C-alpha cells in the first residue's frame, strides 16, 4: 500500500476528532468523506472516487468493502444523496454543517513539516555517509512507519495479501532510529508521532465489525505464541516487555483470559536451552536468536538461564497466563493441517521443522477451541492466537479466508483493537507500541543477520578475522549497531568485506569516546593550568597584600603601644601629681588640725588656770571646793582631746577637710573630676593610714 506523506496529517486529525461515544464507529470518518466531496472539482463525485479523494487529502485509506457502508450512513443521516447509480453529492444540510478541517490540516501539516525537517537534519548529522536518503519522500516514509511497523493495518490479518510497500531501502532503519532519538531527546515532537500513531490505530480497524465494542471479552481466550511470552518475560529486552505488558493488561482489564499451549511452553523451554548451550560455547557460538543476543548483552551466564528454565512455568503463571493442553474434538472441528502447513511454510520459510509443526498445532487448536464458531467479532469468536510473526498471521488468514474473525492476529493488531475498545484511550499503549516498533526496526532481520554471521564465519575460518573480533561482530550490541549502520538493514549490502567495515566502525566507536575523553581531559588540564596560574598570581597578590597589611598592622601596633606608653606615663605623672597634691594638702591640714587641737588644749588650761587664779585672789570666793572643781574640769578639758573617740572624731574631720581641700586644689590645678575620682585608691588609702596613724600618735 502506497501511503502518501499526508497520512500523518490524516491520522492526527482522526485522533483529534475521535468520538468514542459516537453511535457507530464509522461516524468518526464521516467528516473526511464530506470534506473530500466538498473539495472535489464537481458537485457530484463517483462513489469509487471518494476513497481516492480521502487518500489524496488526508492519506487515509478507506477499504473498498467499508466505503459503501460509510456512504449508506451518510445517506441515511441526510448528509449525502445519490446521483444516479454511481455518483453521490452533498445535501444542503451537509453543506451548512460541513466541518471546517482546514485549520486542523494547516496545524498538523505544520507539525508534519517540522518532523520531516528534523528527520532530514537527523540524517545529515547521524548518517552523513547516506545523505542520498534526504532526496527520498521522507514524509511518506514517516507515515509508512506507522503502517508497517508501529501499527500494522489490521488488513494484514484480515486479508491474505502481502501489503504493498513503497521503496524504503535503508529508510526503515533510519526512521526507527529517528523515532527512538525523539523519545530520548525531544518529547514534544515525539508526542506528534504518538498522536499520529493513535490515529493510525483508529484507522486500522475499519474492516472490523465494531458493533459490539462495549461488550465484555469474558468469553474470549487470547492464546499467546512463545515469542510473545518471551517479550512478556523480558527475554527480548525491556522495550518489548513494557509494550506487551501494557497491551495484555488492557486484555485482562476487558475480561479476556490469557493462556498458552503446553507445547508452546515446551518450545519456550527449548529456546532457553538453546540459549544456554550457546552461552556455554562462548565465542564459538553462531546463534542469531533475539533471546541469545539479549542475554549476551546483559552478561548472563549459562547458570542464569538454567535457573530461568527451572522456574519457567511458575513465572508464566505469575503473569496471569494459564498453561493449557491441546483441545480435543479434532474429528468434529478439525481442519486440514497438511494444507495449513504448506501455506504457512510458503509464507514464513521456517528454518526449523519443529517451529512450523508447533505453529500448525497452535492454529489448528484455536480452530477447535472455537467449536465451529464463525463470528466476525472478536467478542464472540471465543479464541485468538496472538503471534509476533506477521507472515504466520497472513498464512493463517489465507487458509481460513471466510467471514470469521482471523484465527491468528499480530500483537500490534490486538493492541489497536484493545486500545480502541478502551474508554480512556490512554497514551501508554500507543507510546509503548511506537517505542517497541522503533526498537524492532533497529534490529537486523533473522535472514539478514544469518547471512552476515555466515560471512563472519568464513572470514574467521580463513584467519582473516580473529576469534575475539568475530565474537564482537556477532555477539555484542555494539557490533549489531555498527552492522545496521553500515547496511541500514539492506540485505543487498551484505558482502565479503562488510565484517571488516563493521569491525573498523566498532573500533572507531570504541576509540572515539576515548579520544573525546582524552580531548576533554586535555582541555580540563589546560583550564586547570590557566586556573592554577591565575590562582598563583592571586595567591602572590594575596601574600603581598597580607604582608603589607601585617606591616601596617605592626606599625599601628607600635604606634598604639607608643601612644599607650605615653598615655600611661601621662597618667602616671598625673597620678603622681595628684598623689603629691593630696599628700601636701593632707600634711598641711594635719599640721593645721594639730595646731588647732593644741591651741584649744592650752586655751582650756589657761582659762581654767585664770579662773583658779581669779578665785584665789578674790576675797569673795576663797579657795575651796569650787576651786577643786574647776581644777578637775581644767585637767579633764586637757585630757579629753586625747581620748580615742575624740581622737577618731578629729581624724575623720581632718580626713574630710583634707579631701575637700585636695579636690579644690586639684580642680584649680586643671584636673577633671573623672581624673580625680580615678586616682590611685591605694594612695588615698595610704593617706588615710598616714592621717590616722598621725592622729593616733598625736601627743
XYZ file of C-alpha atoms in Angstrom:
699
model
C 0.000 0.000 0.000
C 1.483 3.331 -1.028
C 0.819 5.660 1.867
C 1.258 9.348 0.981
C 3.006 11.587 3.447
C -0.304 13.297 4.184
C -1.229 10.242 6.252
C 0.477 11.892 9.228
C -1.998 14.761 8.897
C -4.988 12.453 8.451
C -4.039 10.278 11.399
C -3.594 13.298 13.665
C -6.945 14.829 12.623
C -8.714 11.488 13.124
C -7.301 11.218 16.642
C -8.184 14.824 17.480
C -11.816 14.433 16.324
C -12.410 10.883 17.521
C -15.635 10.468 19.496
C -15.775 7.243 21.473
C -19.470 7.900 22.180
C -20.491 8.117 18.524
C -23.492 5.887 17.630
C -21.307 3.971 15.210
C -17.553 3.728 14.855
C -17.840 4.697 11.173
C -19.307 8.068 12.168
C -15.774 9.189 13.045
C -14.862 9.008 9.353
C -17.881 10.983 8.087
C -16.068 14.374 8.271
C -13.370 13.032 5.954
C -15.986 11.859 3.418
C -17.826 15.196 3.460
C -14.621 17.254 3.198
C -13.334 15.117 0.315
C -16.583 15.547 -1.664
C -16.781 19.261 -0.862
C -13.244 19.915 -2.130
C -13.708 17.989 -5.352
C -13.961 19.831 -8.670
C -17.626 18.952 -9.241
C -20.861 18.926 -7.283
C -21.178 15.160 -7.588
C -18.470 12.543 -7.179
C -18.273 8.970 -8.378
C -18.646 6.601 -5.420
C -15.465 4.768 -6.372
C -13.550 8.069 -6.395
C -14.410 9.064 -2.800
C -11.821 6.744 -1.324
C -9.106 8.148 -3.575
C -10.094 11.737 -2.699
C -9.785 10.943 1.016
C -6.407 9.349 0.371
C -5.175 12.413 -1.546
C -6.384 14.902 1.064
C -5.683 13.065 4.291
C -3.612 9.996 3.448
C -6.254 7.724 4.979
C -7.205 4.507 3.190
C -10.867 3.589 3.398
C -11.126 -0.128 2.450
C -13.226 -0.917 -0.614
C -15.690 -3.008 1.393
C -16.093 -0.318 4.046
C -16.787 2.684 1.812
C -20.299 1.529 0.745
C -21.268 1.084 4.413
C -19.915 4.515 5.190
C -21.822 6.146 2.296
C -25.029 4.391 3.340
C -24.684 6.013 6.764
C -24.169 9.487 5.270
C -27.218 8.953 3.014
C -29.297 7.805 5.969
C -28.210 10.833 8.013
C -29.244 13.176 5.185
C -25.691 14.386 4.595
C -25.307 12.934 1.084
C -27.666 11.954 -1.701
C -27.161 9.538 -4.603
C -26.797 10.886 -8.117
C -27.818 8.073 -10.421
C -26.425 4.674 -9.567
C -22.738 5.521 -9.374
C -22.323 9.063 -8.030
C -23.013 10.965 -4.843
C -23.339 14.620 -3.798
C -23.610 16.690 -0.621
C -27.022 17.790 0.604
C -27.850 21.347 1.670
C -27.719 20.192 5.289
C -24.221 18.753 4.820
C -23.014 21.973 3.206
C -24.382 24.021 6.130
C -22.909 21.624 8.712
C -19.717 20.871 6.825
C -16.855 20.632 9.318
C -14.006 23.027 8.644
C -10.903 20.873 8.787
C -8.690 23.465 7.099
C -7.342 24.878 10.367
C -6.521 21.390 11.640
C -4.979 20.430 8.318
C -2.765 23.527 8.500
C -1.778 22.803 12.094
C -0.916 19.151 11.570
C 0.746 19.796 8.214
C 3.000 22.248 10.041
C 3.849 19.520 12.549
C 4.470 17.070 9.709
C 6.818 19.549 8.025
C 8.572 20.011 11.350
C 9.072 16.247 11.723
C 10.306 15.866 8.145
C 12.756 18.749 8.617
C 14.003 17.154 11.836
C 14.384 13.795 10.075
C 16.443 15.378 7.288
C 18.657 17.149 9.842
C 18.983 13.890 11.770
C 20.182 12.054 8.644
C 22.733 14.792 7.941
C 24.130 14.690 11.486
C 23.938 10.946 12.230
C 24.228 9.382 8.780
C 26.491 11.743 6.782
C 27.534 8.816 4.584
C 23.934 8.348 3.441
C 22.869 11.866 2.512
C 21.163 10.460 -0.584
C 18.359 9.365 1.750
C 17.292 13.002 2.142
C 16.238 13.045 -1.511
C 13.502 10.496 -0.793
C 9.921 11.339 0.198
C 10.642 11.463 3.929
C 7.055 12.312 4.890
C 5.812 9.206 3.079
C 8.311 7.043 4.923
C 7.358 8.570 8.268
C 3.721 7.709 7.567
C 4.685 4.229 6.379
C 6.477 3.677 9.680
C 3.056 3.594 11.352
C 1.522 1.329 8.755
C 4.069 -1.442 8.577
C 5.891 -1.100 11.894
C 4.143 0.838 14.636
C 0.528 -0.176 13.953
C 0.329 -2.642 11.064
C -3.092 -2.285 9.480
C -5.394 -4.999 10.652
C -5.994 -5.702 6.978
C -2.756 -7.676 7.090
C -4.568 -10.004 9.484
C -7.932 -9.860 7.735
C -6.631 -10.479 4.231
C -4.028 -12.875 2.960
C -2.414 -10.417 0.558
C 1.014 -9.017 1.243
C 0.768 -5.226 1.671
C 2.498 -3.209 -0.989
C 5.249 -1.009 0.395
C 6.981 1.997 -1.007
C 10.650 1.678 -1.837
C 12.247 2.145 1.572
C 15.655 0.503 1.431
C 17.613 1.945 4.349
C 14.973 4.393 5.471
C 13.102 1.884 7.635
C 16.100 1.640 9.924
C 16.831 5.372 9.797
C 13.228 6.305 10.685
C 13.280 3.807 13.572
C 16.483 5.347 14.941
C 14.996 8.819 14.434
C 11.832 7.959 16.389
C 13.900 6.402 19.177
C 16.064 9.538 19.288
C 12.962 11.764 19.508
C 11.792 9.781 22.519
C 15.136 10.320 24.243
C 15.740 13.957 23.326
C 12.548 15.695 22.140
C 9.330 14.767 23.939
C 7.319 17.451 22.122
C 7.967 16.064 18.648
C 7.775 12.515 19.940
C 4.283 13.494 21.077
C 3.453 14.335 17.438
C 4.499 10.800 16.486
C 2.395 9.237 19.232
C -0.682 11.249 18.242
C -0.281 10.147 14.626
C 0.154 6.559 15.834
C -3.129 6.826 17.696
C -4.863 7.948 14.507
C -3.286 5.080 12.600
C -4.545 2.667 15.237
C -8.052 4.098 14.928
C -7.929 3.718 11.147
C -6.502 0.211 11.283
C -9.720 -1.449 12.446
C -12.026 -0.075 9.743
C -12.692 -3.509 8.254
C -13.746 -4.970 11.587
C -17.283 -5.344 12.802
C -17.167 -2.888 15.733
C -20.851 -3.162 16.651
C -20.076 -4.972 19.926
C -17.262 -2.732 21.155
C -18.906 -2.177 24.528
C -19.306 -5.914 25.229
C -17.025 -7.735 27.648
C -14.329 -10.111 26.428
C -15.130 -12.590 29.179
C -15.802 -15.360 26.635
C -12.505 -14.799 24.796
C -9.189 -16.600 25.250
C -6.019 -14.999 23.951
C -3.563 -17.841 23.349
C -0.013 -16.478 23.214
C 2.744 -17.704 20.963
C 6.103 -18.441 22.629
C 7.893 -15.316 21.253
C 5.086 -13.146 22.661
C 5.576 -14.776 26.065
C 9.317 -14.159 25.764
C 8.504 -10.482 25.227
C 6.361 -10.514 28.360
C 9.090 -12.184 30.410
C 11.643 -9.594 29.277
C 13.752 -12.158 27.409
C 13.885 -9.878 24.355
C 14.738 -6.729 26.312
C 12.871 -4.131 28.377
C 11.255 -2.253 25.473
C 9.206 -5.178 24.051
C 8.448 -6.281 27.613
C 6.899 -2.938 28.572
C 4.843 -2.704 25.377
C 3.463 -6.234 25.625
C 2.613 -5.895 29.309
C 0.585 -2.757 28.593
C -1.308 -4.498 25.780
C -2.158 -7.609 27.785
C -3.083 -5.503 30.812
C -5.787 -3.983 28.585
C -6.878 -7.505 27.599
C -7.336 -8.717 31.171
C -8.986 -5.441 32.178
C -11.582 -6.015 29.448
C -12.252 -9.533 30.718
C -10.173 -11.698 28.362
C -8.310 -14.786 29.541
C -4.612 -15.251 28.776
C -3.241 -18.716 28.006
C -0.525 -20.584 26.173
C -0.425 -24.143 24.945
C 1.771 -26.599 26.800
C 3.672 -27.398 23.623
C 4.423 -23.646 23.326
C 5.792 -23.715 26.881
C 7.978 -26.672 25.872
C 9.048 -24.730 22.803
C 9.960 -21.784 25.043
C 11.986 -24.085 27.283
C 13.743 -25.417 24.178
C 14.597 -21.845 23.119
C 16.114 -21.171 26.560
C 18.002 -24.473 26.381
C 19.492 -23.423 23.029
C 20.450 -20.032 24.526
C 22.083 -21.770 27.490
C 24.039 -24.033 25.133
C 25.139 -21.053 23.024
C 26.332 -19.200 26.109
C 28.370 -22.242 27.127
C 30.083 -22.200 23.744
C 31.065 -18.581 24.326
C 32.903 -17.058 21.371
C 32.307 -20.206 19.331
C 28.547 -19.676 19.341
C 26.869 -18.988 15.991
C 23.409 -18.287 17.420
C 21.420 -15.454 15.835
C 18.298 -15.608 18.038
C 16.999 -12.407 19.584
C 16.897 -14.023 23.013
C 20.548 -15.085 22.817
C 21.627 -11.606 21.736
C 19.687 -10.065 24.639
C 21.222 -12.360 27.239
C 24.729 -11.767 25.910
C 24.094 -8.031 26.112
C 23.205 -8.231 29.801
C 26.134 -10.563 30.567
C 24.033 -13.590 31.550
C 25.787 -16.847 32.403
C 24.624 -20.368 31.442
C 23.712 -20.947 35.089
C 21.348 -17.952 34.934
C 19.481 -19.486 32.002
C 19.338 -22.876 33.747
C 17.763 -21.145 36.748
C 15.209 -19.409 34.491
C 14.286 -22.751 32.944
C 13.750 -24.258 36.386
C 11.101 -21.700 37.309
C 9.743 -21.023 33.814
C 6.187 -22.312 34.282
C 5.906 -20.511 37.622
C 6.923 -17.184 36.060
C 4.469 -17.708 33.221
C 1.570 -18.380 35.575
C 2.562 -15.405 37.743
C 1.936 -13.228 34.679
C -1.669 -14.456 34.682
C -1.124 -16.861 31.798
C -2.702 -20.304 32.093
C -0.867 -23.252 30.549
C -3.432 -25.398 28.704
C -3.318 -28.643 26.766
C -4.426 -29.006 23.162
C -8.211 -29.385 22.972
C -9.925 -32.463 21.620
C -12.682 -32.529 19.009
C -10.321 -32.986 16.098
C -12.824 -35.003 14.094
C -15.717 -32.613 14.852
C -13.879 -29.295 14.482
C -10.534 -30.233 12.931
C -9.035 -28.698 9.811
C -6.672 -29.812 7.061
C -3.356 -29.444 8.855
C -1.325 -30.544 5.834
C -2.795 -27.746 3.745
C -2.237 -25.246 6.560
C 1.359 -26.400 6.968
C 2.102 -25.960 3.267
C 0.622 -22.457 3.227
C 2.472 -21.136 6.268
C 5.728 -22.760 5.163
C 5.446 -20.840 1.911
C 4.786 -17.637 3.858
C 7.235 -17.993 6.733
C 10.121 -20.036 5.293
C 10.839 -21.825 8.577
C 14.424 -22.748 9.327
C 13.362 -25.390 11.877
C 10.691 -28.025 11.303
C 9.723 -28.066 14.997
C 8.707 -24.398 14.882
C 6.474 -24.987 11.862
C 4.801 -28.031 13.463
C 4.153 -26.110 16.695
C 2.535 -23.229 14.787
C 0.325 -25.650 12.831
C -0.762 -27.324 16.064
C -1.480 -23.952 17.677
C -3.654 -22.597 14.845
C -5.454 -25.912 14.474
C -6.144 -25.913 18.227
C -7.610 -22.388 18.022
C -9.986 -23.645 15.330
C -11.101 -26.491 17.625
C -11.478 -24.159 20.620
C -13.966 -22.155 18.573
C -16.038 -25.299 18.021
C -17.240 -24.174 14.605
C -17.941 -20.592 15.685
C -17.847 -18.291 12.625
C -18.435 -14.956 14.385
C -16.856 -11.953 12.713
C -16.436 -10.058 16.003
C -13.613 -10.537 18.442
C -16.089 -10.554 21.331
C -17.848 -13.721 20.053
C -15.090 -15.695 18.329
C -14.033 -17.492 21.577
C -10.283 -17.844 20.875
C -7.498 -15.999 19.033
C -3.839 -16.916 18.588
C -1.524 -13.917 19.250
C 1.755 -14.064 17.357
C 4.588 -11.676 16.594
C 5.078 -13.330 13.197
C 3.069 -11.334 10.643
C 3.798 -13.882 7.880
C 2.310 -16.652 10.021
C -0.794 -14.481 10.546
C -1.155 -13.916 6.806
C -0.729 -17.629 6.135
C -3.457 -18.454 8.652
C -5.762 -15.913 7.008
C -5.036 -17.321 3.567
C -6.010 -20.743 4.854
C -9.200 -19.570 6.574
C -10.390 -16.637 4.445
C -14.082 -16.702 5.353
C -16.050 -14.038 7.259
C -14.976 -15.332 10.666
C -12.583 -13.331 12.835
C -8.996 -14.408 11.995
C -7.601 -17.446 13.797
C -4.347 -15.605 14.355
C -3.544 -11.889 14.612
C -0.424 -9.912 15.366
C 0.203 -8.475 18.815
C 0.149 -4.969 17.293
C -3.268 -5.566 15.721
C -4.654 -6.751 19.046
C -3.136 -3.644 20.633
C -5.109 -1.451 18.207
C -8.384 -3.290 18.888
C -7.982 -3.331 22.678
C -6.884 0.281 22.819
C -9.869 1.322 20.681
C -12.219 -0.640 22.945
C -10.759 1.100 25.992
C -12.872 4.065 27.026
C -9.894 6.075 28.255
C -7.778 5.833 25.074
C -4.741 6.188 27.318
C -1.329 7.199 25.996
C 0.620 4.228 27.351
C -0.221 1.605 24.739
C 0.370 3.743 21.597
C 3.554 5.185 23.073
C 4.966 1.804 24.045
C 3.931 0.273 20.696
C 5.769 3.078 18.874
C 8.874 2.547 21.015
C 8.745 -1.218 20.573
C 8.378 -0.787 16.821
C 11.310 1.627 16.716
C 13.339 -0.858 18.750
C 12.380 -3.686 16.391
C 13.150 -1.532 13.358
C 16.696 -1.018 14.664
C 17.328 -4.784 14.888
C 18.520 -6.872 11.912
C 16.070 -9.355 10.442
C 16.884 -13.046 11.153
C 17.633 -13.750 7.477
C 19.868 -10.687 7.153
C 21.679 -11.459 10.399
C 22.240 -15.124 9.474
C 23.676 -14.096 6.124
C 26.036 -11.729 7.889
C 27.067 -14.295 10.527
C 27.869 -16.754 7.734
C 30.230 -14.203 6.205
C 31.904 -13.690 9.590
C 32.364 -17.435 9.985
C 34.008 -17.700 6.567
C 36.466 -14.942 7.424
C 37.168 -16.453 10.837
C 37.902 -19.873 9.330
C 40.182 -18.231 6.781
C 42.032 -16.457 9.574
C 41.116 -13.006 8.277
C 39.213 -12.179 11.450
C 40.367 -13.174 14.933
C 38.174 -15.155 17.278
C 37.760 -12.117 19.538
C 36.902 -9.933 16.547
C 34.311 -12.448 15.388
C 32.849 -12.535 18.885
C 32.484 -8.743 18.887
C 30.891 -8.752 15.446
C 28.213 -11.343 16.083
C 27.558 -11.354 19.848
C 27.622 -7.743 21.062
C 25.109 -4.935 20.802
C 27.813 -2.539 19.630
C 28.595 -4.949 16.796
C 24.943 -5.144 15.751
C 24.567 -1.375 15.913
C 27.619 -0.908 13.685
C 26.310 -3.586 11.297
C 22.928 -1.863 10.990
C 24.620 1.498 10.474
C 26.710 0.080 7.643
C 23.864 -1.774 5.924
C 20.782 0.228 7.049
C 19.089 -3.176 7.173
C 19.538 -3.786 3.433
C 20.269 -7.440 2.598
C 22.000 -6.409 -0.612
C 24.614 -4.523 1.409
C 25.999 -7.773 2.880
C 29.293 -8.577 1.188
C 32.581 -10.348 1.893
C 34.190 -7.115 3.048
C 31.301 -5.985 5.244
C 32.643 -7.549 8.504
C 35.865 -5.562 8.096
C 33.915 -2.314 7.710
C 31.772 -3.179 10.713
C 34.821 -4.099 12.810
C 36.501 -0.830 11.864
C 33.374 1.080 12.852
C 33.235 -0.827 16.151
C 36.876 0.027 16.838
C 36.206 3.658 15.965
C 33.099 3.716 18.110
C 35.191 2.398 20.996
C 38.094 4.735 20.260
C 36.007 7.850 19.655
C 34.691 8.096 23.224
C 38.246 7.563 24.494
C 39.535 10.215 22.111
C 36.769 12.563 23.199
C 37.674 11.805 26.785
C 41.367 12.492 26.070
C 40.452 15.785 24.391
C 38.194 16.580 27.300
C 40.941 15.739 29.789
C 43.468 17.833 27.843
C 41.020 20.708 27.819
C 40.452 20.243 31.523
C 44.228 20.136 32.082
C 44.719 23.353 30.091
C 41.924 25.016 32.009
C 43.420 23.738 35.248
C 46.849 25.128 34.338
C 45.362 28.504 33.429
C 43.383 28.475 36.616
C 46.484 27.435 38.567
C 48.449 30.345 37.103
C 45.633 32.718 37.893
C 45.419 31.242 41.351
C 49.200 31.618 41.810
C 49.036 35.264 40.749
C 46.105 35.801 43.049
C 47.945 33.983 45.848
C 51.042 36.151 45.273
C 48.890 39.231 45.347
C 47.191 37.919 48.418
C 50.530 37.214 50.152
C 51.819 40.673 49.242
C 48.598 42.251 50.413
C 48.723 40.201 53.591
C 52.356 41.163 54.237
C 51.564 44.827 53.616
C 48.555 44.563 55.893
C 50.656 42.827 58.545
C 53.355 45.512 58.257
C 50.741 48.223 58.502
C 49.144 46.444 61.420
C 52.553 46.119 63.096
C 53.168 49.831 62.562
C 49.773 50.554 64.033
C 50.569 48.278 66.935
C 53.855 50.115 67.557
C 52.110 53.466 67.313
C 49.344 52.257 69.582
C 51.944 50.881 72.003
C 53.830 54.182 71.966
C 50.622 56.098 72.421
C 49.573 53.755 75.189
C 53.001 54.161 76.807
C 52.743 57.929 76.504
C 49.227 57.860 77.896
C 50.355 55.540 80.671
C 53.282 57.790 81.506
C 50.992 60.808 81.379
C 48.502 59.021 83.603
C 51.273 58.015 85.981
C 52.571 61.601 86.015
C 49.069 62.883 86.652
C 48.594 60.299 89.370
C 51.932 61.285 90.854
C 50.917 64.966 90.841
C 47.580 64.080 92.350
C 49.349 61.987 94.964
C 51.770 64.770 95.794
C 48.989 67.395 95.940
C 46.923 65.109 98.132
C 49.878 64.361 100.392
C 50.855 68.025 100.695
C 47.267 69.019 101.304
C 46.858 66.234 103.842
C 50.094 67.244 105.580
C 49.070 70.902 105.686
C 45.605 70.063 107.037
C 47.178 67.694 109.540
C 49.503 70.421 110.825
C 46.630 72.865 110.997
C 44.475 70.413 112.927
C 47.342 69.611 115.348
C 47.935 73.265 115.903
C 44.247 73.913 116.452
C 43.904 70.986 118.855
C 46.913 72.032 120.916
C 45.732 75.603 120.827
C 42.350 74.567 122.197
C 44.045 72.464 124.883
C 46.238 75.317 126.041
C 43.363 77.740 125.839
C 41.297 75.478 128.110
C 44.210 75.153 130.532
C 44.784 78.890 130.504
C 41.073 79.549 131.020
C 40.793 77.228 133.939
C 44.149 78.463 135.322
C 42.881 82.064 135.121
C 39.677 81.110 136.830
C 41.609 79.422 139.606
C 43.802 82.430 139.987
C 40.883 84.784 139.925
C 39.108 82.764 142.553
C 42.123 82.536 144.732
C 42.753 86.276 144.577
C 39.203 87.247 145.244
C 38.157 87.700 148.812
C 34.608 86.900 147.991
C 35.472 83.431 146.686
C 38.001 81.852 148.920
C 39.851 78.835 147.699
C 37.681 75.892 148.475
C 35.575 73.228 146.871
C 34.809 75.314 143.776
C 38.492 75.630 143.100
C 38.894 71.914 143.140
C 36.007 71.527 140.751
C 37.496 73.980 138.336
C 40.877 72.304 138.635
C 39.392 68.919 137.806
C 37.444 70.355 134.887
C 40.573 72.007 133.521
C 42.522 68.782 133.740
C 39.675 66.902 132.081
C 39.457 69.550 129.359
C 43.126 68.960 128.635
C 42.869 65.153 128.751
C 39.573 64.687 126.795
C 41.099 65.526 123.342
C 43.476 62.597 123.838
C 40.655 60.059 124.282
C 40.160 57.501 121.380
C 36.618 58.524 120.474
C 37.519 62.176 120.409
C 40.712 61.418 118.533
C 38.713 59.390 115.940
C 36.265 62.240 115.516
C 39.038 64.721 114.925
C 40.721 62.270 112.494
C 37.549 61.946 110.372
C 37.076 65.666 110.408
C 40.722 66.102 109.412
C 40.345 63.499 106.582
C 37.179 65.091 105.231
C 38.701 68.507 105.335
C 41.898 67.241 103.698
C 39.840 65.536 100.900
C 37.843 68.663 100.274
C 40.945 70.818 100.248
C 42.822 68.408 97.924
C 39.876 68.234 95.471
C 39.694 72.006 95.414
C 43.411 72.275 94.744
C 43.295 69.562 92.066
C 40.461 71.328 90.269
C 42.407 74.559 90.462
C 45.419 72.663 89.087
C 43.410 71.707 85.943
C 42.431 68.115 86.727
C 38.961 66.903 85.776
C 36.525 65.332 88.169
C 36.949 61.913 86.434
C 40.717 62.099 86.789
C 40.386 62.943 90.434
C 37.881 60.134 91.068
C 40.077 57.628 89.131
C 43.180 58.416 91.171
C 45.064 55.633 92.838
C 42.931 54.360 95.731
C 45.956 52.898 97.373
C 47.427 56.362 97.533
C 44.254 57.633 99.177
C 44.294 54.640 101.493
C 47.923 55.432 102.272
C 46.992 58.986 103.057
C 44.166 57.767 105.269
C 46.518 55.402 107.035
C 49.048 58.186 107.460
C 46.471 60.655 108.721
C 45.022 58.041 111.031
C 48.372 56.959 112.382
C 49.436 60.546 112.774
C 46.278 61.362 114.689
C 46.501 58.305 116.886
C 50.085 59.087 117.833
C 49.495 62.801 118.430
C 50.804 63.896 121.926
